[in-house]
């Protein structure tokens, strides 16, 4: 019974956290985010075993609000779209810093998982850690990258602006490096690690994937498209979990971002 109640509490917390991301992304009054943060703080006070988790989620929402606020201010003061996009991605470092500082304050061990991947570890289907079929991380990674290359190459031929390709090259590289590195450190490096240790791997997999998708609303991605990004976040998280490193997901994310820029998805 106790485990069932705790499971329900974790689900409610996850829903409130995702709601907070959506509210901040749409620029809805900060008072609602404050209410969610206060709820997390009360839970931290009442449930000692959940204190670290509540502090991490509170730090995330507050820093995410600051991120959106600063990003909006920067957009207001410049018309350079490439510069706006790069600055927006760089501001993600504020959220990473807030999580790191919270871990230090709470005296908790912390890792961004920037270590050598275990490429020979298997991914099982359909349950990731077990199932009737398995494939090594390196083969799954190769097939996934190949599949992305095929899809985006088709999009390039249909929608790509070939005359702008050379002009976009420097931006594409800069954006892809910054975005892939910071997003993966945030979602699959820091946040996934904490959630999996504090709750469970499955909880971390679902919550980080949904949150990863939803946070794109803040940069103008429609809700439906943002939810679809969660699918990518899910596979990034699976690769990170089974390889025990964030490096493969960074590389995969980098390649996808390159194609997204050249296909006109990032800069129209």
PDB file of C-alpha atoms in Angstrom:
ATOM      1  CA  UNK A   1       0.000   0.000   0.000  1.00  0.00           C
ATOM      2  CA  UNK A   2       2.833   2.357   0.901  1.00  0.00           C
ATOM      3  CA  UNK A   3       4.556   1.691  -2.428  1.00  0.00           C
ATOM      4  CA  UNK A   4       1.288   2.344  -4.285  1.00  0.00           C
ATOM      5  CA  UNK A   5       0.803   5.661  -2.485  1.00  0.00           C
ATOM      6  CA  UNK A   6       4.389   6.697  -3.200  1.00  0.00           C
ATOM      7  CA  UNK A   7       3.935   5.776  -6.862  1.00  0.00           C
ATOM      8  CA  UNK A   8       0.844   7.982  -7.064  1.00  0.00           C
ATOM      9  CA  UNK A   9       2.696  10.847  -5.390  1.00  0.00           C
ATOM     10  CA  UNK A  10       5.519  10.560  -7.925  1.00  0.00           C
ATOM     11  CA  UNK A  11       3.012  10.581 -10.800  1.00  0.00           C
ATOM     12  CA  UNK A  12       1.295  13.696  -9.427  1.00  0.00           C
ATOM     13  CA  UNK A  13       4.673  15.377  -8.953  1.00  0.00           C
ATOM     14  CA  UNK A  14       5.621  14.533 -12.523  1.00  0.00           C
ATOM     15  CA  UNK A  15       2.352  15.946 -13.887  1.00  0.00           C
ATOM     16  CA  UNK A  16       2.813  19.170 -11.881  1.00  0.00           C
ATOM     17  CA  UNK A  17       6.385  19.483 -13.126  1.00  0.00           C
ATOM     18  CA  UNK A  18       5.343  19.035 -16.777  1.00  0.00           C
ATOM     19  CA  UNK A  19       2.492  21.497 -16.242  1.00  0.00           C
ATOM     20  CA  UNK A  20       5.024  23.990 -14.912  1.00  0.00           C
ATOM     21  CA  UNK A  21       7.135  23.629 -18.055  1.00  0.00           C
ATOM     22  CA  UNK A  22       4.095  24.200 -20.283  1.00  0.00           C
ATOM     23  CA  UNK A  23       2.952  27.242 -18.274  1.00  0.00           C
ATOM     24  CA  UNK A  24       6.407  28.828 -18.396  1.00  0.00           C
ATOM     25  CA  UNK A  25       6.799  28.034 -22.095  1.00  0.00           C
ATOM     26  CA  UNK A  26       3.537  29.755 -22.974  1.00  0.00           C
ATOM     27  CA  UNK A  27       4.395  32.776 -20.821  1.00  0.00           C
ATOM     28  CA  UNK A  28       1.443  32.267 -18.473  1.00  0.00           C
ATOM     29  CA  UNK A  29       1.550  34.245 -15.211  1.00  0.00           C
ATOM     30  CA  UNK A  30       4.484  33.383 -12.968  1.00  0.00           C
ATOM     31  CA  UNK A  31       2.144  32.964 -10.001  1.00  0.00           C
ATOM     32  CA  UNK A  32       1.118  29.505 -11.226  1.00  0.00           C
ATOM     33  CA  UNK A  33       4.745  28.410 -11.439  1.00  0.00           C
ATOM     34  CA  UNK A  34       5.238  29.850  -7.958  1.00  0.00           C
ATOM     35  CA  UNK A  35       2.298  27.783  -6.680  1.00  0.00           C
ATOM     36  CA  UNK A  36       3.803  24.583  -8.126  1.00  0.00           C
ATOM     37  CA  UNK A  37       7.197  25.449  -6.638  1.00  0.00           C
ATOM     38  CA  UNK A  38       5.590  26.084  -3.229  1.00  0.00           C
ATOM     39  CA  UNK A  39       3.865  22.674  -3.426  1.00  0.00           C
ATOM     40  CA  UNK A  40       7.231  21.053  -4.118  1.00  0.00           C
ATOM     41  CA  UNK A  41       8.810  22.928  -1.181  1.00  0.00           C
ATOM     42  CA  UNK A  42       6.002  21.799   1.166  1.00  0.00           C
ATOM     43  CA  UNK A  43       6.481  18.195   0.034  1.00  0.00           C
ATOM     44  CA  UNK A  44      10.217  18.570   0.625  1.00  0.00           C
ATOM     45  CA  UNK A  45       9.474  19.711   4.172  1.00  0.00           C
ATOM     46  CA  UNK A  46       6.963  16.937   4.872  1.00  0.00           C
ATOM     47  CA  UNK A  47       8.738  14.065   3.124  1.00  0.00           C
ATOM     48  CA  UNK A  48      12.403  13.938   4.035  1.00  0.00           C
ATOM     49  CA  UNK A  49      13.119  11.085   1.608  1.00  0.00           C
ATOM     50  CA  UNK A  50      11.774  13.213  -1.249  1.00  0.00           C
ATOM     51  CA  UNK A  51      13.559  16.426  -0.269  1.00  0.00           C
ATOM     52  CA  UNK A  52      16.357  16.231  -2.823  1.00  0.00           C
ATOM     53  CA  UNK A  53      13.964  15.418  -5.688  1.00  0.00           C
ATOM     54  CA  UNK A  54      11.685  18.314  -4.745  1.00  0.00           C
ATOM     55  CA  UNK A  55      14.589  20.733  -4.552  1.00  0.00           C
ATOM     56  CA  UNK A  56      15.871  19.634  -7.961  1.00  0.00           C
ATOM     57  CA  UNK A  57      12.456  20.058  -9.587  1.00  0.00           C
ATOM     58  CA  UNK A  58      11.973  23.453  -7.904  1.00  0.00           C
ATOM     59  CA  UNK A  59      15.417  24.617  -9.025  1.00  0.00           C
ATOM     60  CA  UNK A  60      14.632  23.440 -12.542  1.00  0.00           C
ATOM     61  CA  UNK A  61      11.329  25.325 -12.810  1.00  0.00           C
ATOM     62  CA  UNK A  62      12.742  28.543 -11.355  1.00  0.00           C
ATOM     63  CA  UNK A  63      15.815  28.469 -13.619  1.00  0.00           C
ATOM     64  CA  UNK A  64      13.641  27.519 -16.612  1.00  0.00           C
ATOM     65  CA  UNK A  65      11.498  30.578 -15.912  1.00  0.00           C
ATOM     66  CA  UNK A  66      14.650  32.747 -15.802  1.00  0.00           C
ATOM     67  CA  UNK A  67      15.846  31.122 -19.035  1.00  0.00           C
ATOM     68  CA  UNK A  68      12.591  31.950 -20.844  1.00  0.00           C
ATOM     69  CA  UNK A  69      12.600  35.493 -19.431  1.00  0.00           C
ATOM     70  CA  UNK A  70      16.189  36.214 -20.536  1.00  0.00           C
ATOM     71  CA  UNK A  71      15.615  34.601 -23.920  1.00  0.00           C
ATOM     72  CA  UNK A  72      12.596  36.840 -24.461  1.00  0.00           C
ATOM     73  CA  UNK A  73      14.546  39.946 -23.475  1.00  0.00           C
ATOM     74  CA  UNK A  74      17.313  39.042 -25.905  1.00  0.00           C
ATOM     75  CA  UNK A  75      14.826  38.510 -28.738  1.00  0.00           C
ATOM     76  CA  UNK A  76      13.396  41.950 -28.013  1.00  0.00           C
ATOM     77  CA  UNK A  77      16.775  43.645 -28.500  1.00  0.00           C
ATOM     78  CA  UNK A  78      18.041  42.028 -31.707  1.00  0.00           C
ATOM     79  CA  UNK A  79      16.696  40.961 -35.084  1.00  0.00           C
ATOM     80  CA  UNK A  80      19.568  38.610 -35.920  1.00  0.00           C
ATOM     81  CA  UNK A  81      17.781  35.257 -35.997  1.00  0.00           C
ATOM     82  CA  UNK A  82      20.947  33.150 -35.954  1.00  0.00           C
ATOM     83  CA  UNK A  83      22.281  35.040 -32.955  1.00  0.00           C
ATOM     84  CA  UNK A  84      18.918  34.703 -31.188  1.00  0.00           C
ATOM     85  CA  UNK A  85      18.878  30.935 -31.712  1.00  0.00           C
ATOM     86  CA  UNK A  86      22.456  30.475 -30.495  1.00  0.00           C
ATOM     87  CA  UNK A  87      21.943  32.659 -27.423  1.00  0.00           C
ATOM     88  CA  UNK A  88      18.732  30.826 -26.577  1.00  0.00           C
ATOM     89  CA  UNK A  89      20.594  27.508 -26.612  1.00  0.00           C
ATOM     90  CA  UNK A  90      23.508  28.893 -24.573  1.00  0.00           C
ATOM     91  CA  UNK A  91      21.057  30.039 -21.902  1.00  0.00           C
ATOM     92  CA  UNK A  92      20.243  26.372 -21.225  1.00  0.00           C
ATOM     93  CA  UNK A  93      23.478  26.364 -19.233  1.00  0.00           C
ATOM     94  CA  UNK A  94      21.611  28.338 -16.533  1.00  0.00           C
ATOM     95  CA  UNK A  95      19.375  25.337 -15.857  1.00  0.00           C
ATOM     96  CA  UNK A  96      22.336  22.947 -15.770  1.00  0.00           C
ATOM     97  CA  UNK A  97      24.128  25.233 -13.318  1.00  0.00           C
ATOM     98  CA  UNK A  98      21.046  25.406 -11.086  1.00  0.00           C
ATOM     99  CA  UNK A  99      20.883  21.593 -10.920  1.00  0.00           C
ATOM    100  CA  UNK A 100      24.604  21.289 -10.184  1.00  0.00           C
ATOM    101  CA  UNK A 101      24.408  23.939  -7.444  1.00  0.00           C
ATOM    102  CA  UNK A 102      21.390  22.208  -5.890  1.00  0.00           C
ATOM    103  CA  UNK A 103      23.258  18.897  -5.829  1.00  0.00           C
ATOM    104  CA  UNK A 104      26.245  20.574  -4.183  1.00  0.00           C
ATOM    105  CA  UNK A 105      24.063  22.326  -1.585  1.00  0.00           C
ATOM    106  CA  UNK A 106      22.335  19.024  -0.800  1.00  0.00           C
ATOM    107  CA  UNK A 107      25.734  17.293  -0.643  1.00  0.00           C
ATOM    108  CA  UNK A 108      24.674  14.685  -3.145  1.00  0.00           C
ATOM    109  CA  UNK A 109      27.024  12.880  -5.541  1.00  0.00           C
ATOM    110  CA  UNK A 110      26.657  14.287  -9.005  1.00  0.00           C
ATOM    111  CA  UNK A 111      27.744  13.258 -12.485  1.00  0.00           C
ATOM    112  CA  UNK A 112      27.061  14.516 -16.004  1.00  0.00           C
ATOM    113  CA  UNK A 113      28.004  11.052 -17.330  1.00  0.00           C
ATOM    114  CA  UNK A 114      30.644  12.308 -19.742  1.00  0.00           C
ATOM    115  CA  UNK A 115      32.504   9.029 -19.715  1.00  0.00           C
ATOM    116  CA  UNK A 116      33.492   6.333 -22.174  1.00  0.00           C
ATOM    117  CA  UNK A 117      30.358   4.635 -23.526  1.00  0.00           C
ATOM    118  CA  UNK A 118      29.824   0.908 -23.187  1.00  0.00           C
ATOM    119  CA  UNK A 119      29.102   0.377 -26.866  1.00  0.00           C
ATOM    120  CA  UNK A 120      28.692  -3.400 -26.555  1.00  0.00           C
ATOM    121  CA  UNK A 121      25.907  -3.202 -23.981  1.00  0.00           C
ATOM    122  CA  UNK A 122      22.617  -4.454 -25.444  1.00  0.00           C
ATOM    123  CA  UNK A 123      19.252  -2.753 -25.851  1.00  0.00           C
ATOM    124  CA  UNK A 124      16.401  -5.219 -25.454  1.00  0.00           C
ATOM    125  CA  UNK A 125      13.024  -5.087 -27.137  1.00  0.00           C
ATOM    126  CA  UNK A 126      10.355  -4.372 -26.156  1.00  0.00           C
ATOM    127  CA  UNK A 127      11.339  -3.511 -22.564  1.00  0.00           C
ATOM    128  CA  UNK A 128      14.828  -1.941 -22.975  1.00  0.00           C
ATOM    129  CA  UNK A 129      16.431  -3.921 -20.137  1.00  0.00           C
ATOM    130  CA  UNK A 130      14.808  -7.235 -21.093  1.00  0.00           C
ATOM    131  CA  UNK A 131      12.846  -8.743 -23.939  1.00  0.00           C
ATOM    132  CA  UNK A 132      12.831 -11.333 -26.715  1.00  0.00           C
ATOM    133  CA  UNK A 133      15.296  -9.484 -28.965  1.00  0.00           C
ATOM    134  CA  UNK A 134      18.467  -7.487 -28.343  1.00  0.00           C
ATOM    135  CA  UNK A 135      20.875  -5.320 -30.308  1.00  0.00           C
ATOM    136  CA  UNK A 136      24.197  -3.802 -29.284  1.00  0.00           C
ATOM    137  CA  UNK A 137      24.278  -0.073 -28.593  1.00  0.00           C
ATOM    138  CA  UNK A 138      26.809   0.569 -31.352  1.00  0.00           C
ATOM    139  CA  UNK A 139      24.650  -1.203 -33.956  1.00  0.00           C
ATOM    140  CA  UNK A 140      21.470   0.516 -32.761  1.00  0.00           C
ATOM    141  CA  UNK A 141      23.323   3.832 -32.898  1.00  0.00           C
ATOM    142  CA  UNK A 142      24.595   3.173 -36.436  1.00  0.00           C
ATOM    143  CA  UNK A 143      21.164   2.166 -37.725  1.00  0.00           C
ATOM    144  CA  UNK A 144      19.490   5.138 -36.035  1.00  0.00           C
ATOM    145  CA  UNK A 145      21.960   7.627 -37.486  1.00  0.00           C
ATOM    146  CA  UNK A 146      21.628   6.018 -40.930  1.00  0.00           C
ATOM    147  CA  UNK A 147      17.846   6.232 -40.721  1.00  0.00           C
ATOM    148  CA  UNK A 148      18.008   9.911 -39.737  1.00  0.00           C
ATOM    149  CA  UNK A 149      20.399  10.618 -42.591  1.00  0.00           C
ATOM    150  CA  UNK A 150      18.053   9.026 -45.123  1.00  0.00           C
ATOM    151  CA  UNK A 151      15.000  10.926 -43.857  1.00  0.00           C
ATOM    152  CA  UNK A 152      16.727  14.298 -43.652  1.00  0.00           C
ATOM    153  CA  UNK A 153      18.495  13.839 -46.993  1.00  0.00           C
ATOM    154  CA  UNK A 154      15.072  13.473 -48.600  1.00  0.00           C
ATOM    155  CA  UNK A 155      13.914  16.605 -46.770  1.00  0.00           C
ATOM    156  CA  UNK A 156      17.026  18.428 -47.961  1.00  0.00           C
ATOM    157  CA  UNK A 157      16.236  17.686 -51.588  1.00  0.00           C
ATOM    158  CA  UNK A 158      12.631  18.790 -51.137  1.00  0.00           C
ATOM    159  CA  UNK A 159      12.965  21.802 -48.836  1.00  0.00           C
ATOM    160  CA  UNK A 160      16.692  22.593 -48.649  1.00  0.00           C
ATOM    161  CA  UNK A 161      17.904  25.975 -49.837  1.00  0.00           C
ATOM    162  CA  UNK A 162      21.043  24.964 -51.734  1.00  0.00           C
ATOM    163  CA  UNK A 163      22.137  28.551 -52.348  1.00  0.00           C
ATOM    164  CA  UNK A 164      22.229  29.214 -48.603  1.00  0.00           C
ATOM    165  CA  UNK A 165      24.050  26.009 -47.674  1.00  0.00           C
ATOM    166  CA  UNK A 166      27.501  27.617 -47.550  1.00  0.00           C
ATOM    167  CA  UNK A 167      26.217  30.584 -45.569  1.00  0.00           C
ATOM    168  CA  UNK A 168      24.558  28.245 -43.096  1.00  0.00           C
ATOM    169  CA  UNK A 169      27.584  26.004 -42.585  1.00  0.00           C
ATOM    170  CA  UNK A 170      29.219  27.928 -39.729  1.00  0.00           C
ATOM    171  CA  UNK A 171      25.877  28.488 -37.995  1.00  0.00           C
ATOM    172  CA  UNK A 172      24.890  24.839 -38.495  1.00  0.00           C
ATOM    173  CA  UNK A 173      28.090  23.628 -36.844  1.00  0.00           C
ATOM    174  CA  UNK A 174      27.884  26.140 -33.988  1.00  0.00           C
ATOM    175  CA  UNK A 175      24.207  25.481 -33.304  1.00  0.00           C
ATOM    176  CA  UNK A 176      24.556  21.703 -33.542  1.00  0.00           C
ATOM    177  CA  UNK A 177      27.514  21.577 -31.147  1.00  0.00           C
ATOM    178  CA  UNK A 178      25.990  23.935 -28.571  1.00  0.00           C
ATOM    179  CA  UNK A 179      22.464  22.537 -28.726  1.00  0.00           C
ATOM    180  CA  UNK A 180      23.410  18.852 -28.730  1.00  0.00           C
ATOM    181  CA  UNK A 181      25.950  19.277 -25.926  1.00  0.00           C
ATOM    182  CA  UNK A 182      23.818  21.407 -23.578  1.00  0.00           C
ATOM    183  CA  UNK A 183      20.488  19.648 -24.177  1.00  0.00           C
ATOM    184  CA  UNK A 184      22.025  16.236 -23.618  1.00  0.00           C
ATOM    185  CA  UNK A 185      23.951  17.344 -20.524  1.00  0.00           C
ATOM    186  CA  UNK A 186      20.728  18.774 -19.137  1.00  0.00           C
ATOM    187  CA  UNK A 187      18.208  16.064 -19.973  1.00  0.00           C
ATOM    188  CA  UNK A 188      20.176  12.841 -20.324  1.00  0.00           C
ATOM    189  CA  UNK A 189      23.255  13.812 -18.311  1.00  0.00           C
ATOM    190  CA  UNK A 190      22.125  15.594 -15.159  1.00  0.00           C
ATOM    191  CA  UNK A 191      18.368  15.235 -14.933  1.00  0.00           C
ATOM    192  CA  UNK A 192      18.040  11.607 -16.055  1.00  0.00           C
ATOM    193  CA  UNK A 193      20.731  10.533 -13.601  1.00  0.00           C
ATOM    194  CA  UNK A 194      19.036  12.200 -10.638  1.00  0.00           C
ATOM    195  CA  UNK A 195      15.527  10.960 -11.444  1.00  0.00           C
ATOM    196  CA  UNK A 196      16.673   7.391 -12.037  1.00  0.00           C
ATOM    197  CA  UNK A 197      18.481   7.353  -8.683  1.00  0.00           C
ATOM    198  CA  UNK A 198      15.730   9.090  -6.729  1.00  0.00           C
ATOM    199  CA  UNK A 199      12.724   7.296  -8.254  1.00  0.00           C
ATOM    200  CA  UNK A 200      13.360   4.732 -11.004  1.00  0.00           C
ATOM    201  CA  UNK A 201      14.807   4.302 -14.470  1.00  0.00           C
ATOM    202  CA  UNK A 202      11.337   4.059 -16.026  1.00  0.00           C
ATOM    203  CA  UNK A 203      10.202   7.252 -14.286  1.00  0.00           C
ATOM    204  CA  UNK A 204      13.336   9.059 -15.471  1.00  0.00           C
ATOM    205  CA  UNK A 205      12.850   7.747 -19.004  1.00  0.00           C
ATOM    206  CA  UNK A 206       9.244   8.943 -19.271  1.00  0.00           C
ATOM    207  CA  UNK A 207       9.555  12.262 -17.441  1.00  0.00           C
ATOM    208  CA  UNK A 208      12.765  13.461 -19.113  1.00  0.00           C
ATOM    209  CA  UNK A 209      11.454  12.481 -22.546  1.00  0.00           C
ATOM    210  CA  UNK A 210       8.177  14.380 -22.117  1.00  0.00           C
ATOM    211  CA  UNK A 211       9.874  17.380 -20.516  1.00  0.00           C
ATOM    212  CA  UNK A 212      12.491  17.452 -23.266  1.00  0.00           C
ATOM    213  CA  UNK A 213       9.768  17.669 -25.886  1.00  0.00           C
ATOM    214  CA  UNK A 214       7.609  20.188 -24.035  1.00  0.00           C
ATOM    215  CA  UNK A 215      10.434  22.627 -23.301  1.00  0.00           C
ATOM    216  CA  UNK A 216      10.671  23.287 -27.055  1.00  0.00           C
ATOM    217  CA  UNK A 217       7.352  25.145 -26.827  1.00  0.00           C
ATOM    218  CA  UNK A 218       9.370  27.992 -25.303  1.00  0.00           C
ATOM    219  CA  UNK A 219      11.238  28.481 -28.599  1.00  0.00           C
ATOM    220  CA  UNK A 220       8.071  28.575 -30.690  1.00  0.00           C
ATOM    221  CA  UNK A 221       7.570  24.912 -31.547  1.00  0.00           C
ATOM    222  CA  UNK A 222       3.836  24.017 -31.715  1.00  0.00           C
ATOM    223  CA  UNK A 223       2.515  21.737 -28.952  1.00  0.00           C
ATOM    224  CA  UNK A 224       1.962  18.714 -31.217  1.00  0.00           C
ATOM    225  CA  UNK A 225       5.461  18.972 -32.709  1.00  0.00           C
ATOM    226  CA  UNK A 226       6.957  19.425 -29.240  1.00  0.00           C
ATOM    227  CA  UNK A 227       5.264  16.228 -28.065  1.00  0.00           C
ATOM    228  CA  UNK A 228       6.686  14.418 -31.110  1.00  0.00           C
ATOM    229  CA  UNK A 229      10.159  15.553 -30.019  1.00  0.00           C
ATOM    230  CA  UNK A 230       9.569  13.471 -26.901  1.00  0.00           C
ATOM    231  CA  UNK A 231       9.900  10.370 -29.070  1.00  0.00           C
ATOM    232  CA  UNK A 232      13.428  11.424 -29.975  1.00  0.00           C
ATOM    233  CA  UNK A 233      14.070  12.200 -26.309  1.00  0.00           C
ATOM    234  CA  UNK A 234      12.944   8.692 -25.420  1.00  0.00           C
ATOM    235  CA  UNK A 235      15.479   7.061 -27.741  1.00  0.00           C
ATOM    236  CA  UNK A 236      18.231   9.439 -26.607  1.00  0.00           C
ATOM    237  CA  UNK A 237      17.474   8.408 -23.025  1.00  0.00           C
ATOM    238  CA  UNK A 238      17.480   4.702 -23.908  1.00  0.00           C
ATOM    239  CA  UNK A 239      20.900   4.997 -25.550  1.00  0.00           C
ATOM    240  CA  UNK A 240      22.228   7.006 -22.620  1.00  0.00           C
ATOM    241  CA  UNK A 241      20.872   4.491 -20.121  1.00  0.00           C
ATOM    242  CA  UNK A 242      22.187   1.383 -21.827  1.00  0.00           C
ATOM    243  CA  UNK A 243      25.572   2.842 -22.813  1.00  0.00           C
ATOM    244  CA  UNK A 244      25.948   4.384 -19.324  1.00  0.00           C
ATOM    245  CA  UNK A 245      27.226   7.550 -20.985  1.00  0.00           C
ATOM    246  CA  UNK A 246      25.765  10.730 -22.444  1.00  0.00           C
ATOM    247  CA  UNK A 247      28.327  10.824 -25.280  1.00  0.00           C
ATOM    248  CA  UNK A 248      26.389   8.637 -27.792  1.00  0.00           C
ATOM    249  CA  UNK A 249      23.253  10.754 -27.415  1.00  0.00           C
ATOM    250  CA  UNK A 250      25.318  13.932 -27.892  1.00  0.00           C
ATOM    251  CA  UNK A 251      26.766  12.567 -31.148  1.00  0.00           C
ATOM    252  CA  UNK A 252      23.361  11.411 -32.377  1.00  0.00           C
ATOM    253  CA  UNK A 253      21.744  14.711 -31.408  1.00  0.00           C
ATOM    254  CA  UNK A 254      24.528  16.648 -33.189  1.00  0.00           C
ATOM    255  CA  UNK A 255      23.936  14.805 -36.472  1.00  0.00           C
ATOM    256  CA  UNK A 256      20.170  15.346 -36.301  1.00  0.00           C
ATOM    257  CA  UNK A 257      20.652  19.054 -35.572  1.00  0.00           C
ATOM    258  CA  UNK A 258      22.924  19.468 -38.602  1.00  0.00           C
ATOM    259  CA  UNK A 259      20.282  18.053 -40.901  1.00  0.00           C
ATOM    260  CA  UNK A 260      17.558  20.105 -39.220  1.00  0.00           C
ATOM    261  CA  UNK A 261      19.460  23.323 -39.964  1.00  0.00           C
ATOM    262  CA  UNK A 262      20.180  22.434 -43.587  1.00  0.00           C
ATOM    263  CA  UNK A 263      16.613  21.281 -44.211  1.00  0.00           C
ATOM    264  CA  UNK A 264      15.321  24.673 -43.078  1.00  0.00           C
ATOM    265  CA  UNK A 265      13.663  23.536 -39.865  1.00  0.00           C
ATOM    266  CA  UNK A 266      15.718  25.821 -37.578  1.00  0.00           C
ATOM    267  CA  UNK A 267      16.309  28.859 -39.826  1.00  0.00           C
ATOM    268  CA  UNK A 268      13.645  29.480 -42.463  1.00  0.00           C
TER     269      UNK A 268
END
